[in-house]
Amino acid sequence: MTISVLLADDEGMIRAGVRAILTTDPEIEVVAEAADGRTAVELARAHRPRVALLDIRMPRLDGLAAAAEIHRLLPDTAVAVLTTFGDDDHVARALGDGATGFLLKAGDPRELLAGVRAVADGGAYLSPRVARRVIELSGARMARRPAARDRAALLTDRERDVLALVGAGLSNAEIARRLHLVEGTVKGYLSSVFIRLGVRNRVQAAILAYEAGLVGAED
């Protein structure tokens, strides 16, 4: 199935570059482009894309506000945010606004493609460098690791396997194939993981997986 994408960035050159990368994948189609957050919301309502890929800093309505509105209006549209290392405060805010993907503008093009595919399939994806920075924003990583490991220790071995793969950005279907399970069983494990860890969504679970050392956060 084609992955339809709405691309929003106020810089035309950035949009052109991102579009060029996305179109190298024959299963991804950019169906609309916007230069500001308000237009992005309007185009999302018109096209109902599987993925909205949003820059954070845009006129009229910033990417975080646009992400929150798209998430509210179109819960079936996954939202991924394009960030730079200058957007620390914005990345921290975005965690609660429904975004399930965090990608670097200057990152590896393969990460962009992997991230769009992951969120389109219902997964969460954090560019490894973004994941590391988000953890640092939340507090010193080494100071948090023992607490995160203690929380992960509450899980069964299979639940930890699932959590690690969520941290790696895999969708439910991909996790099922990797662990030789049916997708419904994966969903059951995820529900249990969320409850045991006290997290609300896949992004929070993915961050805890990084903090607990279940998945690497390398450059």
Coordinates of C-alpha atoms in Angstrom, one line a residue:
M1 CA 0.0 0.0 0.0
T2 CA 1.3 3.4 -0.9
I3 CA 2.3 5.6 2.0
S4 CA 0.9 9.1 1.4
V5 CA 2.8 11.9 3.0
L6 CA 2.1 15.6 3.7
L7 CA 5.3 17.5 3.8
A8 CA 5.5 20.9 5.6
D9 CA 8.5 23.2 5.8
D10 CA 8.7 26.9 5.3
E11 CA 12.0 26.6 3.3
G12 CA 11.4 25.6 -0.3
M13 CA 14.9 24.1 -0.6
I14 CA 14.4 21.9 2.4
R15 CA 11.1 20.7 1.1
A16 CA 12.6 19.9 -2.3
G17 CA 15.5 17.9 -0.7
V18 CA 13.1 15.9 1.6
R19 CA 10.7 15.3 -1.3
A20 CA 13.6 14.0 -3.4
I21 CA 14.7 11.6 -0.7
L22 CA 11.1 10.3 -0.2
T23 CA 10.5 9.8 -3.9
T24 CA 13.4 7.4 -4.0
D25 CA 11.1 4.9 -2.3
P26 CA 8.4 3.8 -4.9
E27 CA 6.0 3.0 -2.0
I28 CA 6.0 6.6 -0.7
E29 CA 4.1 9.4 -2.4
V30 CA 4.2 13.1 -1.3
V31 CA 0.5 14.1 -1.9
A32 CA 0.7 17.7 -0.6
E33 CA 3.2 20.3 0.5
A34 CA 2.8 23.3 2.8
A35 CA 5.0 26.3 3.8
D36 CA 3.3 27.0 7.1
G37 CA 1.5 25.1 9.9
R38 CA -2.0 26.4 9.2
T39 CA -1.9 25.3 5.6
A40 CA -0.4 22.0 6.7
V41 CA -3.5 21.4 8.9
E42 CA -5.9 22.4 6.1
L43 CA -4.1 20.1 3.6
A44 CA -4.1 17.2 6.1
R45 CA -7.8 17.5 6.4
A46 CA -8.2 17.6 2.6
H47 CA -5.8 14.7 1.8
R48 CA -5.9 12.6 5.0
P49 CA -2.3 11.3 4.5
R50 CA -0.9 8.4 6.4
V51 CA 2.0 10.5 7.5
A52 CA 2.4 14.3 8.2
L53 CA 6.0 15.2 8.2
L54 CA 6.3 18.6 9.8
D55 CA 9.1 21.1 10.4
I56 CA 9.0 22.6 13.9
R57 CA 9.6 26.3 13.1
M58 CA 7.0 27.5 10.6
P59 CA 4.9 30.8 10.3
R60 CA 1.2 31.2 11.1
L61 CA 1.2 28.0 13.1
D62 CA 4.3 26.3 14.3
G63 CA 4.9 22.6 13.7
L64 CA 4.1 21.5 17.3
A65 CA 0.8 23.2 17.3
A66 CA 0.1 21.8 13.8
A67 CA 1.1 18.4 15.0
A68 CA -1.3 18.6 18.0
E69 CA -4.2 19.7 15.8
I70 CA -3.6 17.1 13.1
H71 CA -3.4 14.4 15.8
R72 CA -6.7 15.7 17.3
L73 CA -8.5 16.0 14.0
L74 CA -7.0 12.9 12.2
P75 CA -6.0 10.3 14.7
D76 CA -5.2 7.9 11.9
T77 CA -2.6 10.2 10.4
A78 CA 0.8 9.6 12.0
V79 CA 2.9 12.7 12.7
A80 CA 6.7 12.9 12.4
V81 CA 8.6 16.0 13.3
L82 CA 11.7 17.3 11.6
T83 CA 14.2 18.7 14.1
T84 CA 17.6 20.3 14.4
F85 CA 19.9 20.3 17.5
G86 CA 18.8 23.9 18.1
D87 CA 15.2 22.7 18.8
D88 CA 15.8 21.1 22.2
D89 CA 12.9 22.8 24.0
H90 CA 10.6 22.1 21.1
V91 CA 11.5 18.4 21.0
A92 CA 10.7 18.1 24.7
R93 CA 7.3 19.7 24.1
A94 CA 6.6 17.5 21.1
L95 CA 6.6 14.3 23.2
G96 CA 3.2 15.2 24.6
D97 CA 1.7 16.5 21.3
G98 CA 1.0 13.2 19.5
A99 CA 4.2 13.0 17.4
T100 CA 5.5 9.5 17.0
G101 CA 8.6 10.3 14.8
F102 CA 11.6 12.5 15.5
L103 CA 13.9 13.0 12.5
L104 CA 17.0 15.1 11.9
K105 CA 17.0 17.4 8.9
A106 CA 20.7 16.8 8.6
G107 CA 20.5 13.1 9.3
D108 CA 21.1 10.1 7.1
P109 CA 18.5 9.9 4.2
R110 CA 18.0 6.3 5.2
E111 CA 16.8 7.4 8.6
L112 CA 14.2 9.6 7.0
L113 CA 12.8 6.7 4.9
A114 CA 12.9 4.3 7.8
G115 CA 11.2 6.9 10.1
V116 CA 8.3 7.5 7.6
R117 CA 7.8 3.8 7.1
A118 CA 7.8 3.1 10.9
V119 CA 5.3 5.7 11.8
A120 CA 3.1 4.9 8.8
D121 CA 2.9 1.3 10.1
G122 CA 1.9 2.4 13.6
G123 CA 5.4 2.4 15.1
A124 CA 7.5 5.1 16.8
Y125 CA 10.8 6.2 15.4
L126 CA 13.5 8.4 17.0
S127 CA 16.6 9.2 15.0
P128 CA 19.3 7.7 17.2
R129 CA 21.0 11.1 17.8
V130 CA 17.6 12.6 18.6
A131 CA 16.8 9.8 21.0
R132 CA 20.1 10.4 22.8
R133 CA 19.4 14.1 23.0
V134 CA 15.8 13.6 24.3
I135 CA 17.2 11.4 27.1
E136 CA 19.7 14.1 28.0
L137 CA 17.0 16.7 28.1
S138 CA 15.1 14.6 30.6
G139 CA 18.1 14.4 32.9
A140 CA 21.5 12.8 33.1
R141 CA 21.4 9.5 31.2
M142 CA 23.6 7.6 33.5
A143 CA 21.6 8.8 36.5
R144 CA 18.4 7.7 35.0
R145 CA 19.6 4.3 33.7
P146 CA 19.3 2.4 37.1
A147 CA 15.7 3.6 37.5
A148 CA 14.9 2.7 33.9
R149 CA 16.4 -0.7 34.3
D150 CA 14.5 -1.3 37.5
R151 CA 11.3 -0.4 35.7
A152 CA 12.2 -2.7 32.8
A153 CA 12.9 -5.5 35.3
L154 CA 9.2 -5.5 36.1
L155 CA 8.6 -6.9 32.6
T156 CA 8.7 -10.5 31.5
D157 CA 11.5 -11.6 29.1
R158 CA 9.1 -11.5 26.2
E159 CA 7.8 -8.1 27.2
R160 CA 11.4 -6.7 27.3
D161 CA 12.0 -8.2 23.8
V162 CA 8.9 -6.3 22.6
L163 CA 10.0 -3.1 24.3
A164 CA 13.5 -3.3 22.8
L165 CA 12.0 -3.6 19.3
V166 CA 9.6 -0.7 20.0
G167 CA 12.7 1.3 20.9
A168 CA 14.2 0.3 17.6
G169 CA 11.2 1.8 15.8
L170 CA 9.6 -1.4 14.6
S171 CA 5.8 -1.6 14.0
N172 CA 3.6 -4.2 15.5
A173 CA 3.7 -6.3 12.3
E174 CA 7.5 -6.1 12.2
I175 CA 7.8 -7.1 15.8
A176 CA 5.4 -10.0 15.2
R177 CA 7.6 -11.3 12.3
R178 CA 10.8 -10.8 14.3
L179 CA 9.6 -12.7 17.3
H180 CA 7.5 -15.2 15.4
L181 CA 4.2 -14.1 17.0
V182 CA 0.8 -13.1 15.6
E183 CA 0.2 -9.3 15.6
G184 CA -2.7 -9.6 18.1
T185 CA -0.3 -11.2 20.6
V186 CA 2.1 -8.3 20.1
K187 CA -0.7 -5.8 20.8
G188 CA -1.4 -7.7 24.0
Y189 CA 2.2 -7.5 25.1
L190 CA 2.3 -3.8 24.3
S191 CA -0.8 -3.1 26.4
S192 CA 0.9 -4.9 29.3
V193 CA 4.2 -3.1 28.8
F194 CA 2.5 0.3 28.9
I195 CA 0.6 -0.5 32.1
R196 CA 3.6 -2.0 33.9
L197 CA 5.9 0.9 32.9
G198 CA 3.3 3.6 33.4
V199 CA 3.8 5.1 29.9
R200 CA 1.1 6.5 27.6
N201 CA 2.4 5.8 24.1
R202 CA 5.1 4.2 22.0
V203 CA 7.4 7.2 22.1
Q204 CA 7.6 7.2 25.9
A205 CA 8.1 3.4 25.8
A206 CA 10.9 3.9 23.2
I207 CA 12.7 6.5 25.3
L208 CA 12.6 4.2 28.4
A209 CA 14.0 1.4 26.2
Y210 CA 17.0 3.7 25.4
E211 CA 17.4 4.7 29.0
A212 CA 17.3 1.1 30.2
G213 CA 20.0 0.2 27.6
L214 CA 17.7 -2.2 25.7
V215 CA 18.6 -0.5 22.4
G216 CA 21.6 1.5 21.4
A217 CA 21.5 5.3 20.6
E218 CA 24.6 5.6 18.4
D219 CA 25.4 8.3 15.9

